[in-house]
Each structure stands twice: as structure tokens, then as C-alpha cells.
Amino acid sequence: MNCRRARRDLQLKSDDRLTFERELALGAHLEGCADCRAFEATLERIDETLARWPEPASDRIDLDAALARINARIDAETPDVAPAAAPRRTAWIAAAAGVVALVVGALAWRALRPEAPAEPHFAENVPPPAPRVETPTAPKDLVEAPDEAVALVDEPEPIDPDRVQNAREFLRTTLTELEPQLATAASTDEARAFAASVDEALRTGGSWPWRRMSERLLREDDAALVRTAARYVGIGADRLSIAALASTLERPDCADAVALALRDAGAATHPALADALRDPSRSQAAFVALSVAPDADRAVLLELAWRGFDDGRRESDAARAVLDALTSTGTAALAPLVDAGVRGELSEDRLVELLRGESWSTSALIDAAARARRSANGELTLLLCARVAGESALEVLERQLSNGDLHAAALDAIAAIASPAAFSRIVTLHSAGQLEFEEVDVALHAVTDANPDAPLRALEAAADAAARSGDASFRRALSGWVLSLETSAAVPALHALAADERFDPESRQGALLAIGELGGLDDADRLIERFREFEARDRRLAAACLIAIHRLDGEAAAERALEGATPRISRSVVATLRQSRLRDRELSTHRLSRALAPWLDERGTSEGRSQP
């Protein structure tokens, strides 16, 4: 190998593009060439200098905007072609095309025509040719000087196999002797110190490509030697080294050390480790490497592994293991999990299931919700915060209501909490003028459908609060919204409202009529029992209750409720009920209450007589 080829190979080596055989040949040349060793040192200094330069701020370059400005400038500076000039330009283009065709045809004919025999040329006084002088061959022990005329051959020159074998034995011996310096689960700093000791010892063996030769040792049967070589290769590993280490993860007797070596190599190993995490035969060793990595690094690597699963494998055991490991990294896992939800890889319910089991999730979600901005990620973050943190998230979600970009998402999140406190908070926000009627109606229906118990408990809490404070304004507002719920899920709350004497008669009457519209046959039986408890002063409530019974279960149910009434009263009441279908609710209640009055009075009198 001459110096010119050696220096070219040195540059290929710095780019990880040199084969093992070529690197062996290069090492043999460097042993005897001080100039090339100096050139190698220069290349290393250049690489170190470049490595210290900051990355280009490409994320701050808006390529689309820049291209638009360039195109606009070109359009502004390019004169428009007049319509009259268009035919002339077309003629010139056609003429130019014809000239080009003629030139190309002439050149092709000249190249393909047969060569004519050269005519003999006679000249006088032509000097005879100079005698050929043979150049002596340079001695073999001299290094070839760079010569531009020397043809480059990609095939490496043969190397003495004994020298290569001796170098390999020297490498094995060095690693074996220094192995006691390396603990079984040594940290990256400890592995780096071990690698420095190995490099120092190998300097006495010449300029062989020791790292590449160490990669070959990863194929040896000696497990102890493979583990030691792996930790050495992991320090400063390049693309080829990482590939060699990743392929060795399949060996159970060496997998732990190889995984730690990949950890030592840093972020460059993420793709290789991600592949290993998806491979059941290598995943256990890859998780060992992750176990000692910082949470942020683990989250990045596990997200990379998760994204590598296709749709058909996301329910596999390997995918679940990666997802569980990602969730266990703590707050660093939140952003990758939300991203997976936005991409549709994880459902909202699955995300809630994953996050509810983690101690860090509530505080992390509340912090993330406070910083959320308008985006699919921001909206999903608010929703997850509501479903995982529950009522603890009400305060931060209420603050986000003032953010116009996230107003609707924040209200949806509050409704998703689906608790009595969330129900009451929505009514309070409407009373304060922060929410419109239409959006409150939608939100309260969502709460009630998700948790039918929410409006009932909210009513009870409002009644208790009004009894303590004497202010019934919120109780009235809350009962009005409960009455407006047009869903069967609100029926339990309506029963409670109708039975609670702390609420005004109008609200209780409205609750009874609403039960008749939203309830079922079981509600009819329950209303019959309540109807028999009303007294003369409750005749409007009794009328509303009987209207609801009739609507739910017909005349037969109404007659059961009127058991004990005289036939005349019973006929009058039933006739009024029949007519109530054609009249408005208020008028029907008024007429029926008048029809019921004699029976209620008579029943009250008879009950009074029966008292001891």
C-alpha cells in the first residue's frame, strides 16, 4: 500500500466506510510510515474540532417561507413576455433546436465512421528517436512516494497472516490480563477508564485497528473474553461497532455485558437497542441496558421502540412490555404517551388505564394541563388530566376556560370528570357568566350520561349548603338545570328533587312531570307509592304525580293510584287525565288538582279520625 492510498483509506475509516481487511492493511502500512501516522493525527484533530462546533440551527429556518420569498423575488424581477414577441421566440427556439440536432448528428457520424488508413508522411531532416532509458526499480524497503499516475486498486494488498494472527493473540492477551480491572456491572465511567488502559497497553503492539479486531472477538466461544471485548468496543463505538454489539445480544451468556456496552455507546445505539427491544430473543438483555439509564434517555429509546411496532404487533407481549417500561419512566413518559394517543396508536381509555396506576401521573398531568396550548396534544392532555386527576384538576381546567383556544376542550374535560362537584362547577360558571346556555346544556348532559348519580349528589349538596347559609339561589339554579336534562339518566335525581321538601313546590312539581316523560314502568310504581303520601295542601304535586303515572303506565295505573276514591271522583279524575294530552302542562295540572281536591280532603279527614 502506498501513502496516497493509505491517506484515502484513513479518510474512509473516519467515516466508518472501511472494510475490516482494508483496515488491517492500513494498520500494517501505518506501522512503517511516520508521515501517514502524522496525517492520521491531523485528521483526528480535525474531527475533534468539528465535533465541538454547535449543530446548525436548522429548526429555526422556515424553508417554505424562504422558498416563497425567493419565488416572489424571481416573479417580480422577470419581465413579462409581450404577446407579439411570442411567435418570434418560438421561431428562434425551433431554429436553435435544428442547429443542435445537426451538430449532434455530425459528431455521431464522425465517431462511428471507419478509420481511414493514415497516409505516409515524409519529412526531411527528422531527428532519429531518442534511445529508451530503463528506470531502475526502487528498492522494496523504501516507502512508495505519492504518484498521481499510479492506478488505484480497491483490493487490499496481501498481508502476512502470521503478523495478523500475532496481533490478534496480543489483543486477546491484553484484554484477558486487564479483565480484573472491569467490574461485572461497571458504570460507563468505569468502562471508559478500562478502555483507556487497554488502549495504552495496545500501543506497544503497533498501529493495528484494535477496535475492529475487538469486534471480531465478539464471535469467540469464550464468554468471558466476549464480555470484556464488548465493554471495550462500547466506548467510542461507531456504526459498525454498534451493529456488531447488537448482533451479540442473542447470546444469553454475554447479553448483560453487551447491553451495558450498548448503553456506554450513548444515543447512537438507540436504533439498535430499539430493534432489540422489539425482538423477544434479545429484549431481556436490552432492558438490562435501560435499567441504569436516566429516565429521559429511557423514555426516548422506549418511544423509538414503540413506534417501530406495526399495527398488527401493538397488542403483542413485546409491545406491552415496552409500553409498561415507558410508563414506568415517570414524567418523561407523558409526552411520548400523549403523542401516541394523538397518532391513534393508543386509545383514550388505554392511556387512562396506563396513567392511573402511576404515582407521578396526577401532578404531571396537572402541570402539563396548565402549560397546554392549542393543539391536538393540548386537547388530549386536558382530557387525560380530567380523567386521571379527577376533581383535583378542576382548578387548572377552570383557568384554561379563559384561554379562547382551549375553551371548548377545557369544558369537555370538566364534563369528563363526571362527578357531583363537576356538575355543580359547570352550573356555577354559567351563573357567573363564563359559559353560554347551549354549552352548559351539552356539558351537563355529558356528566349525567357518564354518571347518573352526579346530579342527585349535587342536588343534595346544594340543599345542605342552602340550609346552612340561608341562600337558596344556587339551589334554585341547580334544580332548574336538573329539570332541563332530557335524558333518562337524570330520573334518579328527579325523584330526589320531587321528594325533598327543601326545594320549592314548583321545582318538585316540574320534577314529577319530567319523570313522566323520561322514566319507565318501575318509576310508575314508585310514583304510585309517593302519590298516596300527598296531603290536601299538596294537591298540585299530587296532580303532577298522577299525570306522570298516567303517562308512564296508562289509565290502569292511575286507577290503582286512586284506590279508595269514590267512583264519582275516580271517573272525574280519569276523564281529566284523558283530556290532559290535548292541553298544556300547567293547565292540565291545575284542572287535575281541582278534580283531586275532594278526594284529598276526604282522605285527610278520614286519616284524622283514625288517629287515636
Coordinates of C-alpha atoms in Angstrom, one line a residue:
M1 CA 0.0 0.0 0.0
N2 CA 1.4 3.4 -1.0
C3 CA 0.9 6.6 1.0
R4 CA -1.7 8.0 -1.3
R5 CA -3.9 5.0 -0.9
A6 CA -3.3 4.9 2.8
R7 CA -4.4 8.5 3.3
R8 CA -7.5 7.9 1.3
D9 CA -8.3 4.9 3.5
L10 CA -7.7 7.0 6.6
Q11 CA -10.5 9.3 5.5
L12 CA -12.8 6.4 4.7
K13 CA -12.0 5.0 8.1
S14 CA -13.1 8.2 9.8
D15 CA -16.4 7.9 8.0
D16 CA -16.9 4.2 9.1
R17 CA -16.7 3.1 5.4
L18 CA -13.5 1.0 5.5
T19 CA -13.8 -2.8 5.5
F20 CA -12.0 -4.9 8.1
E21 CA -9.5 -6.3 5.6
R22 CA -8.6 -2.8 4.3
E23 CA -8.2 -1.6 7.9
L24 CA -5.8 -4.4 8.5
A25 CA -3.7 -3.4 5.5
L26 CA -3.8 0.2 6.6
G27 CA -2.6 -0.8 10.1
A28 CA 0.3 -2.6 8.5
H29 CA 1.3 0.4 6.5
L30 CA 1.0 2.8 9.4
E31 CA 3.5 0.7 11.4
G32 CA 6.3 1.7 8.9
C33 CA 5.2 5.2 7.8
A34 CA 5.6 8.1 10.2
D35 CA 4.2 10.6 7.6
C36 CA 0.9 8.7 7.4
R37 CA 0.7 8.4 11.2
A38 CA 1.1 12.2 11.4
F39 CA -1.6 12.6 8.7
E40 CA -3.9 10.3 10.9
A41 CA -3.3 12.5 13.9
T42 CA -4.2 15.6 11.9
L43 CA -7.5 14.0 10.8
E44 CA -8.3 13.2 14.4
R45 CA -7.7 16.8 15.4
I46 CA -10.0 18.0 12.6
D47 CA -12.7 15.6 13.7
E48 CA -12.4 16.7 17.3
T49 CA -12.6 20.4 16.3
L50 CA -15.7 19.7 14.2
A51 CA -17.3 17.8 17.0
R52 CA -17.1 20.9 19.2
W53 CA -19.0 23.0 16.8
P54 CA -22.7 23.6 17.6
E55 CA -25.3 21.9 15.5
P56 CA -26.8 24.2 12.7
A57 CA -30.0 25.8 13.8
S58 CA -32.0 24.2 11.1
D59 CA -35.1 24.2 13.2
R60 CA -35.2 28.0 13.1
I61 CA -35.1 28.0 9.2
D62 CA -38.6 28.2 7.7
L63 CA -37.8 26.6 4.3
D64 CA -41.3 27.1 2.9
A65 CA -41.3 30.8 3.7
A66 CA -37.8 31.2 2.3
L67 CA -38.7 29.5 -0.9
A68 CA -41.8 31.6 -1.2
R69 CA -39.8 34.8 -0.8
I70 CA -37.3 33.6 -3.5
N71 CA -40.1 32.8 -5.9
A72 CA -41.8 36.1 -5.3
R73 CA -38.5 37.9 -6.0
I74 CA -38.0 36.0 -9.2
D75 CA -41.5 36.8 -10.3
A76 CA -41.0 40.4 -9.6
E77 CA -37.7 40.7 -11.5
T78 CA -38.7 38.6 -14.5
P79 CA -40.2 40.8 -17.3
D80 CA -43.4 39.6 -18.8
V81 CA -43.2 38.5 -22.4
A82 CA -45.3 40.6 -24.8
P83 CA -47.9 38.7 -26.8
A84 CA -46.4 39.9 -30.1
A85 CA -43.0 38.5 -29.2
A86 CA -44.2 35.0 -28.5
P87 CA -44.2 33.8 -32.2
R88 CA -40.7 35.3 -32.7
R89 CA -39.3 33.5 -29.7
T90 CA -41.0 30.2 -30.8
A91 CA -39.2 30.6 -34.2
W92 CA -35.8 31.1 -32.5
I93 CA -36.3 28.1 -30.3
A94 CA -37.1 26.0 -33.3
A95 CA -34.1 27.2 -35.2
A96 CA -31.8 26.5 -32.2
A97 CA -33.2 23.0 -31.9
G98 CA -32.4 22.4 -35.5
V99 CA -28.8 23.5 -35.1
V100 CA -28.3 21.3 -32.1
A101 CA -29.6 18.3 -34.0
L102 CA -27.2 18.9 -36.9
V103 CA -24.2 19.2 -34.6
V104 CA -25.1 16.1 -32.6
G105 CA -25.6 14.2 -35.9
A106 CA -22.3 15.3 -37.3
L107 CA -20.4 14.3 -34.1
A108 CA -22.1 10.9 -34.1
W109 CA -21.2 10.2 -37.8
R110 CA -17.6 11.2 -37.1
A111 CA -17.3 9.0 -34.1
L112 CA -18.9 5.9 -35.9
R113 CA -17.4 6.1 -39.4
P114 CA -14.5 3.7 -40.1
E115 CA -10.9 5.0 -39.7
A116 CA -9.1 5.6 -43.0
P117 CA -5.6 4.3 -43.2
A118 CA -3.1 7.0 -42.4
E119 CA -1.2 8.5 -45.3
P120 CA 2.6 8.1 -45.1
H121 CA 4.3 11.3 -44.3
F122 CA 7.8 12.0 -45.5
A123 CA 9.8 14.8 -43.9
E124 CA 13.3 15.8 -44.3
N125 CA 15.8 16.3 -41.6
V126 CA 13.7 14.5 -39.0
P127 CA 15.9 13.6 -36.0
P128 CA 16.0 9.9 -35.0
P129 CA 14.0 8.9 -31.9
A130 CA 15.8 9.1 -28.6
P131 CA 17.1 5.8 -27.2
R132 CA 14.8 4.3 -24.4
V133 CA 16.3 4.6 -21.0
E134 CA 15.3 2.0 -18.4
T135 CA 14.5 3.3 -15.0
P136 CA 15.9 1.3 -12.2
T137 CA 13.4 -0.3 -9.8
A138 CA 13.1 1.3 -6.4
P139 CA 14.3 -0.9 -3.5
K140 CA 11.4 -2.8 -1.8
D141 CA 12.3 -1.4 1.6
L142 CA 11.6 2.2 0.5
V143 CA 8.1 3.6 1.0
E144 CA 6.4 4.5 -2.3
A145 CA 6.1 8.2 -2.9
P146 CA 2.7 9.6 -3.9
D147 CA 2.3 9.3 -7.6
E148 CA -0.8 10.7 -9.4
A149 CA -0.1 8.3 -12.3
V150 CA -0.4 5.2 -10.1
A151 CA -3.7 3.4 -10.7
L152 CA -5.7 2.8 -7.5
V153 CA -6.7 -0.7 -6.8
D154 CA -9.5 -1.4 -4.4
E155 CA -8.3 -4.8 -3.5
P156 CA -6.1 -4.8 -0.4
E157 CA -2.5 -6.0 -0.8
P158 CA -1.8 -9.3 0.9
I159 CA -0.7 -9.2 4.5
D160 CA 1.4 -11.7 6.2
P161 CA -1.2 -13.9 8.0
D162 CA 1.3 -14.6 10.8
R163 CA 1.5 -11.0 11.6
V164 CA -2.3 -10.7 11.8
Q165 CA -2.5 -13.8 14.0
N166 CA 0.2 -12.4 16.3
A167 CA -1.7 -9.1 16.6
R168 CA -4.9 -11.0 17.5
E169 CA -3.2 -13.1 20.1
F170 CA -1.7 -9.9 21.6
L171 CA -5.2 -8.3 21.7
R172 CA -6.6 -11.4 23.5
T173 CA -3.8 -11.5 26.0
T174 CA -4.2 -7.8 26.7
L175 CA -7.9 -8.0 27.3
T176 CA -7.6 -11.1 29.5
E177 CA -4.9 -9.6 31.6
L178 CA -6.8 -6.3 32.2
E179 CA -10.2 -8.0 32.8
P180 CA -9.9 -7.9 36.6
Q181 CA -10.0 -4.1 36.4
L182 CA -13.5 -4.2 35.0
A183 CA -16.4 -5.0 37.4
T184 CA -19.3 -7.2 36.3
A185 CA -21.8 -4.3 36.1
A186 CA -19.3 -1.5 35.7
S187 CA -20.6 2.0 35.0
T188 CA -19.9 3.9 31.8
D189 CA -17.1 5.9 33.6
E190 CA -15.5 2.8 34.8
A191 CA -15.7 1.2 31.4
R192 CA -14.2 4.3 29.9
A193 CA -11.2 4.1 32.3
F194 CA -10.8 0.4 31.4
A195 CA -10.8 1.2 27.7
A196 CA -8.1 3.8 28.2
S197 CA -5.9 1.2 30.0
V198 CA -6.4 -1.2 27.1
D199 CA -5.5 1.4 24.5
E200 CA -2.4 2.3 26.5
A201 CA -1.3 -1.4 26.6
L202 CA -2.1 -1.9 22.9
R203 CA 0.2 0.9 21.8
T204 CA 3.1 -1.4 22.2
G205 CA 1.7 -3.8 19.7
G206 CA 1.7 -1.4 16.7
S207 CA -0.9 0.6 14.8
W208 CA -3.4 -2.2 14.1
P209 CA -7.1 -1.5 14.0
W210 CA -7.6 -2.8 17.5
R211 CA -11.3 -1.7 17.8
R212 CA -12.2 -3.6 14.6
M213 CA -10.2 -6.6 15.7
S214 CA -12.0 -6.5 19.0
E215 CA -15.4 -6.6 17.2
R216 CA -14.2 -10.0 15.7
L217 CA -13.6 -11.3 19.2
L218 CA -17.4 -10.9 19.9
R219 CA -17.8 -14.1 17.8
E220 CA -15.5 -16.1 20.1
D221 CA -16.8 -19.0 22.2
D222 CA -15.0 -17.7 25.3
A223 CA -17.9 -15.9 27.1
A224 CA -15.5 -14.1 29.5
L225 CA -13.5 -12.8 26.6
V226 CA -16.6 -11.7 24.7
R227 CA -17.9 -9.8 27.7
T228 CA -14.6 -7.9 28.2
A229 CA -14.3 -7.2 24.5
A230 CA -17.9 -5.9 24.4
R231 CA -17.2 -3.3 27.2
Y232 CA -14.1 -2.2 25.3
V233 CA -15.9 -1.9 22.0
G234 CA -18.8 0.0 23.6
I235 CA -16.6 3.0 24.5
G236 CA -16.4 5.2 21.4
A237 CA -18.4 2.7 19.3
D238 CA -19.2 3.7 15.7
R239 CA -21.9 2.4 13.4
L240 CA -20.1 -0.9 12.7
S241 CA -19.3 -1.5 16.3
I242 CA -22.9 -0.9 17.3
A243 CA -24.1 -3.4 14.7
A244 CA -21.6 -6.0 16.0
L245 CA -22.7 -5.5 19.6
A246 CA -26.4 -5.6 18.7
S247 CA -26.0 -8.9 16.9
T248 CA -24.3 -10.4 20.1
L249 CA -27.3 -9.7 22.3
E250 CA -28.7 -13.1 21.3
R251 CA -26.1 -14.8 23.4
P252 CA -27.5 -15.4 26.9
D253 CA -24.1 -15.9 28.5
C254 CA -22.9 -12.4 27.3
A255 CA -26.1 -10.4 26.9
D256 CA -25.8 -8.4 30.1
A257 CA -22.3 -7.1 29.3
V258 CA -23.3 -6.4 25.7
A259 CA -26.3 -4.5 26.8
L260 CA -24.2 -2.4 29.1
A261 CA -21.7 -1.8 26.3
L262 CA -24.6 -0.5 24.1
R263 CA -25.6 1.7 26.9
D264 CA -22.0 3.0 27.1
A265 CA -22.1 4.0 23.4
G266 CA -24.8 6.6 24.1
A267 CA -27.6 7.9 21.8
A268 CA -26.1 6.4 18.7
T269 CA -27.2 3.0 19.9
H270 CA -30.8 3.9 20.2
P271 CA -31.9 2.4 16.9
A272 CA -30.1 -0.9 17.6
L273 CA -31.5 -1.1 21.2
A274 CA -34.9 -0.3 19.9
D275 CA -34.7 -3.1 17.4
A276 CA -33.6 -5.4 20.3
L277 CA -36.5 -4.4 22.5
R278 CA -38.9 -5.5 19.7
D279 CA -37.1 -8.8 19.4
P280 CA -38.2 -11.3 22.1
S281 CA -34.9 -13.2 21.8
R282 CA -32.9 -10.0 22.7
S283 CA -35.4 -7.9 24.6
Q284 CA -34.4 -9.1 28.1
A285 CA -30.8 -8.0 27.6
A286 CA -31.9 -4.7 26.1
F287 CA -34.0 -4.0 29.2
V288 CA -30.9 -4.5 31.3
A289 CA -29.2 -1.7 29.5
L290 CA -32.2 0.5 30.0
S291 CA -32.4 -0.2 33.7
V292 CA -29.4 2.0 34.5
A293 CA -30.1 4.8 32.0
P294 CA -31.6 8.2 33.0
D295 CA -35.4 8.4 32.8
A296 CA -35.3 10.9 29.9
D297 CA -33.0 8.7 27.8
R298 CA -35.1 5.6 28.6
A299 CA -38.2 7.4 27.5
V300 CA -36.7 8.4 24.2
L301 CA -35.4 4.9 23.5
L302 CA -38.7 3.2 24.5
E303 CA -40.7 5.6 22.4
L304 CA -38.5 4.7 19.4
A305 CA -39.1 1.0 20.1
W306 CA -42.8 1.5 20.5
R307 CA -43.1 3.4 17.2
G308 CA -41.4 0.5 15.4
F309 CA -44.3 -1.8 16.1
D310 CA -46.7 -2.0 13.3
D311 CA -50.5 -2.1 13.8
G312 CA -50.5 -5.9 13.9
R313 CA -47.9 -6.2 16.8
R314 CA -49.1 -3.4 19.1
E315 CA -51.0 -5.9 21.2
S316 CA -48.1 -8.4 21.4
D317 CA -46.3 -9.2 24.7
A318 CA -43.2 -7.4 23.4
A319 CA -45.2 -4.2 22.7
R320 CA -46.9 -4.4 26.1
A321 CA -43.6 -4.8 27.8
V322 CA -42.2 -1.7 26.0
L323 CA -45.3 0.3 26.9
D324 CA -45.2 -0.7 30.6
A325 CA -41.5 0.2 30.7
L326 CA -42.2 3.6 29.1
T327 CA -44.9 4.4 31.6
S328 CA -42.6 3.5 34.5
T329 CA -40.0 6.1 33.4
G330 CA -42.1 8.8 35.2
T331 CA -42.9 12.2 34.0
A332 CA -40.6 11.7 30.9
A333 CA -43.2 9.3 29.6
L334 CA -46.1 11.7 29.5
A335 CA -45.2 13.5 26.2
P336 CA -44.5 10.2 24.3
L337 CA -47.7 8.7 25.5
V338 CA -49.8 11.7 24.5
D339 CA -48.1 11.7 21.1
A340 CA -49.0 8.0 20.7
G341 CA -52.6 8.9 21.6
V342 CA -52.7 11.7 19.0
R343 CA -51.3 9.4 16.3
G344 CA -54.1 6.9 17.1
E345 CA -51.8 4.2 18.4
L346 CA -53.3 4.2 21.9
S347 CA -57.0 4.8 22.7
E348 CA -58.0 7.4 25.3
D349 CA -59.2 4.6 27.6
R350 CA -55.9 2.7 27.3
L351 CA -54.0 5.9 28.2
V352 CA -56.2 6.4 31.2
E353 CA -55.6 2.8 32.3
L354 CA -51.8 3.2 32.0
L355 CA -51.6 6.6 33.8
R356 CA -54.0 5.8 36.6
G357 CA -51.6 3.2 38.0
E358 CA -48.7 5.6 38.3
S359 CA -48.0 7.8 41.3
W360 CA -46.5 10.6 39.3
S361 CA -49.3 10.9 36.7
T362 CA -51.7 13.3 38.6
S363 CA -49.2 16.0 39.3
A364 CA -47.5 15.7 35.9
L365 CA -50.8 15.9 34.1
I366 CA -51.9 19.0 36.1
D367 CA -48.6 20.7 35.3
A368 CA -48.9 19.7 31.6
A369 CA -52.6 20.9 31.5
A370 CA -51.5 24.3 32.9
R371 CA -49.0 24.7 30.1
A372 CA -51.2 23.3 27.4
R373 CA -51.7 25.2 24.2
R374 CA -54.0 24.9 21.2
S375 CA -53.1 21.6 19.5
A376 CA -54.3 18.0 19.4
N377 CA -51.7 17.2 22.1
G378 CA -53.0 20.1 24.3
E379 CA -56.6 18.9 24.0
L380 CA -55.8 15.3 24.8
T381 CA -53.6 16.4 27.7
L382 CA -56.6 18.3 29.3
L383 CA -58.9 15.3 28.8
L384 CA -56.4 12.9 30.3
C385 CA -55.8 15.3 33.2
A386 CA -59.5 15.3 33.9
R387 CA -60.0 11.6 33.8
V388 CA -56.9 10.7 35.8
A389 CA -56.7 13.5 38.3
G390 CA -60.4 13.9 38.7
E391 CA -61.7 16.7 40.9
S392 CA -58.1 17.8 41.6
A393 CA -57.9 19.0 38.0
L394 CA -61.0 21.3 38.3
E395 CA -59.0 24.4 39.2
V396 CA -56.5 24.2 36.4
L397 CA -59.2 23.3 33.9
E398 CA -61.3 26.3 35.0
R399 CA -58.3 28.5 34.4
Q400 CA -58.0 27.1 30.9
L401 CA -61.6 28.1 30.2
S402 CA -60.4 31.7 29.8
N403 CA -58.0 30.5 27.1
G404 CA -60.0 31.1 23.9
D405 CA -58.1 28.5 22.0
L406 CA -58.8 25.7 24.6
H407 CA -62.1 26.9 26.0
A408 CA -64.2 24.1 24.5
A409 CA -61.6 21.4 25.3
A410 CA -61.4 22.6 28.9
L411 CA -65.2 22.4 29.3
D412 CA -65.2 18.9 27.7
A413 CA -62.5 17.9 30.2
I414 CA -64.5 19.2 33.2
A415 CA -67.5 17.3 32.0
A416 CA -65.3 14.2 31.6
I417 CA -64.7 14.3 35.4
A418 CA -68.4 13.3 35.7
S419 CA -68.6 14.0 39.4
P420 CA -71.2 15.9 41.5
A421 CA -68.5 18.6 42.0
A422 CA -68.0 18.9 38.2
F423 CA -71.8 19.2 37.7
S424 CA -72.1 21.9 40.3
R425 CA -69.0 23.7 39.0
I426 CA -70.5 23.9 35.5
V427 CA -73.7 25.5 36.9
T428 CA -71.7 27.9 38.9
L429 CA -69.6 29.0 35.9
H430 CA -72.9 29.6 34.0
S431 CA -74.3 31.7 36.9
A432 CA -71.0 33.7 36.8
G433 CA -71.5 34.4 33.1
Q434 CA -68.5 32.4 31.9
L435 CA -70.5 29.8 30.0
E436 CA -73.2 30.1 27.4
F437 CA -76.6 28.3 27.9
E438 CA -76.0 25.9 24.9
E439 CA -72.6 24.7 26.0
V440 CA -73.7 24.2 29.6
D441 CA -76.7 22.1 28.4
V442 CA -74.3 19.9 26.4
A443 CA -71.8 19.6 29.3
L444 CA -74.4 18.7 31.9
H445 CA -75.9 16.1 29.7
A446 CA -72.4 14.6 29.3
V447 CA -71.9 14.5 33.0
T448 CA -75.3 12.9 33.7
D449 CA -74.9 10.3 31.0
A450 CA -71.5 9.3 32.3
N451 CA -72.5 9.3 36.0
P452 CA -76.3 9.4 36.7
D453 CA -75.6 9.8 40.4
A454 CA -73.8 13.1 39.8
P455 CA -76.9 15.5 39.6
L456 CA -78.5 13.7 42.5
R457 CA -75.5 14.2 44.8
A458 CA -75.1 17.7 43.5
L459 CA -78.7 18.5 44.5
E460 CA -78.2 17.0 48.0
A461 CA -75.1 19.1 48.5
A462 CA -76.8 22.2 47.2
A463 CA -79.7 21.7 49.6
D464 CA -77.4 21.2 52.5
A465 CA -75.4 24.3 51.6
A466 CA -78.6 26.4 51.3
A467 CA -79.8 25.2 54.7
R468 CA -76.5 26.2 56.3
S469 CA -76.2 29.6 54.6
G470 CA -79.8 30.5 54.0
D471 CA -79.0 31.4 50.4
A472 CA -81.1 29.3 48.1
S473 CA -80.1 31.0 44.8
F474 CA -77.7 28.3 43.8
R475 CA -80.1 25.6 44.9
R476 CA -82.8 27.1 42.6
A477 CA -80.3 27.4 39.7
L478 CA -79.2 23.8 40.1
S479 CA -82.7 22.4 40.3
G480 CA -83.6 24.3 37.1
W481 CA -80.7 22.7 35.2
V482 CA -81.6 19.3 36.6
L483 CA -85.2 19.8 35.3
S484 CA -83.8 20.7 31.9
L485 CA -82.0 17.4 31.4
E486 CA -83.7 15.4 28.7
T487 CA -82.1 12.1 29.5
S488 CA -83.3 9.0 31.4
A489 CA -80.1 9.1 33.3
A490 CA -81.5 12.1 35.2
V491 CA -84.5 10.2 36.6
P492 CA -82.9 9.3 39.9
A493 CA -82.1 13.0 40.6
L494 CA -85.6 13.9 39.6
H495 CA -87.1 11.5 42.2
A496 CA -84.8 13.0 44.8
L497 CA -85.8 16.5 43.8
A498 CA -89.5 15.7 43.9
A499 CA -89.3 14.2 47.4
D500 CA -87.1 16.9 49.0
E501 CA -89.3 19.4 50.8
R502 CA -86.3 21.8 51.0
F503 CA -86.9 22.6 47.3
D504 CA -89.7 24.9 46.2
P505 CA -93.1 23.3 45.1
E506 CA -92.6 24.5 41.5
S507 CA -89.3 22.6 41.2
R508 CA -90.8 19.5 42.8
Q509 CA -93.8 19.6 40.5
G510 CA -91.6 20.0 37.5
A511 CA -89.5 17.0 38.6
L512 CA -92.6 14.8 38.8
L513 CA -93.8 15.8 35.3
A514 CA -90.3 15.2 33.9
I515 CA -90.3 11.7 35.4
G516 CA -93.4 11.0 33.4
E517 CA -91.6 12.0 30.2
L518 CA -88.2 10.3 30.9
G519 CA -89.0 7.4 33.3
G520 CA -90.2 3.8 32.9
L521 CA -92.7 1.3 34.4
D522 CA -90.7 0.9 37.6
D523 CA -90.9 4.7 38.0
A524 CA -94.7 4.4 37.7
D525 CA -94.9 2.0 40.7
R526 CA -92.6 4.3 42.7
L527 CA -94.8 7.3 41.9
I528 CA -97.9 5.5 43.0
E529 CA -96.5 5.0 46.4
R530 CA -95.5 8.7 46.6
F531 CA -98.9 9.8 45.3
R532 CA -100.6 8.1 48.3
E533 CA -98.5 10.2 50.7
F534 CA -99.7 13.6 49.5
E535 CA -102.0 15.6 51.6
A536 CA -104.6 18.2 50.7
R537 CA -102.0 21.0 50.7
D538 CA -100.0 19.0 48.1
R539 CA -102.8 18.8 45.6
R540 CA -100.8 20.4 42.7
L541 CA -97.9 18.0 43.5
A542 CA -100.4 15.1 43.6
A543 CA -101.9 16.2 40.2
A544 CA -98.4 16.3 38.6
C545 CA -97.6 12.9 40.1
L546 CA -100.8 11.4 38.7
I547 CA -100.2 12.9 35.3
A548 CA -96.7 11.2 35.3
I549 CA -98.3 7.9 36.4
H550 CA -100.8 8.0 33.6
R551 CA -98.2 8.9 31.0
L552 CA -95.9 6.1 32.1
D553 CA -98.4 3.2 32.6
G554 CA -101.8 4.3 31.4
E555 CA -105.3 4.5 33.0
A556 CA -105.0 1.2 34.8
A557 CA -102.0 2.6 36.8
A558 CA -103.9 5.8 37.5
E559 CA -106.9 3.8 38.8
R560 CA -104.6 1.8 41.1
A561 CA -103.3 5.1 42.5
L562 CA -106.8 6.2 43.1
E563 CA -107.7 3.1 45.1
G564 CA -110.2 4.0 47.8
A565 CA -111.7 7.0 46.0
T566 CA -115.4 7.1 45.3
P567 CA -116.5 6.1 41.8
R568 CA -117.6 9.6 41.0
I569 CA -114.2 11.1 41.9
S570 CA -112.4 8.4 40.1
R571 CA -114.4 8.9 36.9
S572 CA -113.9 12.7 37.1
V573 CA -110.1 12.3 37.6
V574 CA -109.7 9.8 34.8
A575 CA -111.7 12.0 32.4
T576 CA -109.5 14.9 33.2
L577 CA -106.4 12.8 32.6
R578 CA -107.7 11.8 29.2
Q579 CA -108.1 15.5 28.3
S580 CA -104.7 16.4 29.6
R581 CA -103.0 15.0 26.5
L582 CA -104.5 17.9 24.5
R583 CA -103.8 20.6 26.9
D584 CA -100.6 22.3 28.1
R585 CA -98.9 21.0 31.3
E586 CA -99.8 23.9 33.5
L587 CA -103.5 23.9 32.6
S588 CA -103.7 20.1 33.0
T589 CA -102.1 20.2 36.4
H590 CA -104.5 23.0 37.5
R591 CA -107.6 21.1 36.3
L592 CA -106.5 17.8 37.8
S593 CA -105.7 19.4 41.1
R594 CA -109.2 20.7 41.3
A595 CA -110.6 17.2 40.4
L596 CA -108.4 15.6 43.1
A597 CA -109.2 18.1 45.9
P598 CA -112.4 16.4 47.2
W599 CA -110.7 13.0 47.4
L600 CA -107.6 14.5 49.1
D601 CA -109.8 16.4 51.6
E602 CA -111.9 13.3 52.3
R603 CA -108.8 11.2 52.8
G604 CA -107.2 13.7 55.1
T605 CA -110.4 13.8 57.2
S606 CA -110.6 10.0 57.4
E607 CA -107.0 9.8 58.4
G608 CA -107.5 12.4 61.1
R609 CA -110.4 10.4 62.5
S610 CA -108.4 7.3 62.6
Q611 CA -105.7 8.9 64.8
P612 CA -106.0 7.8 68.4

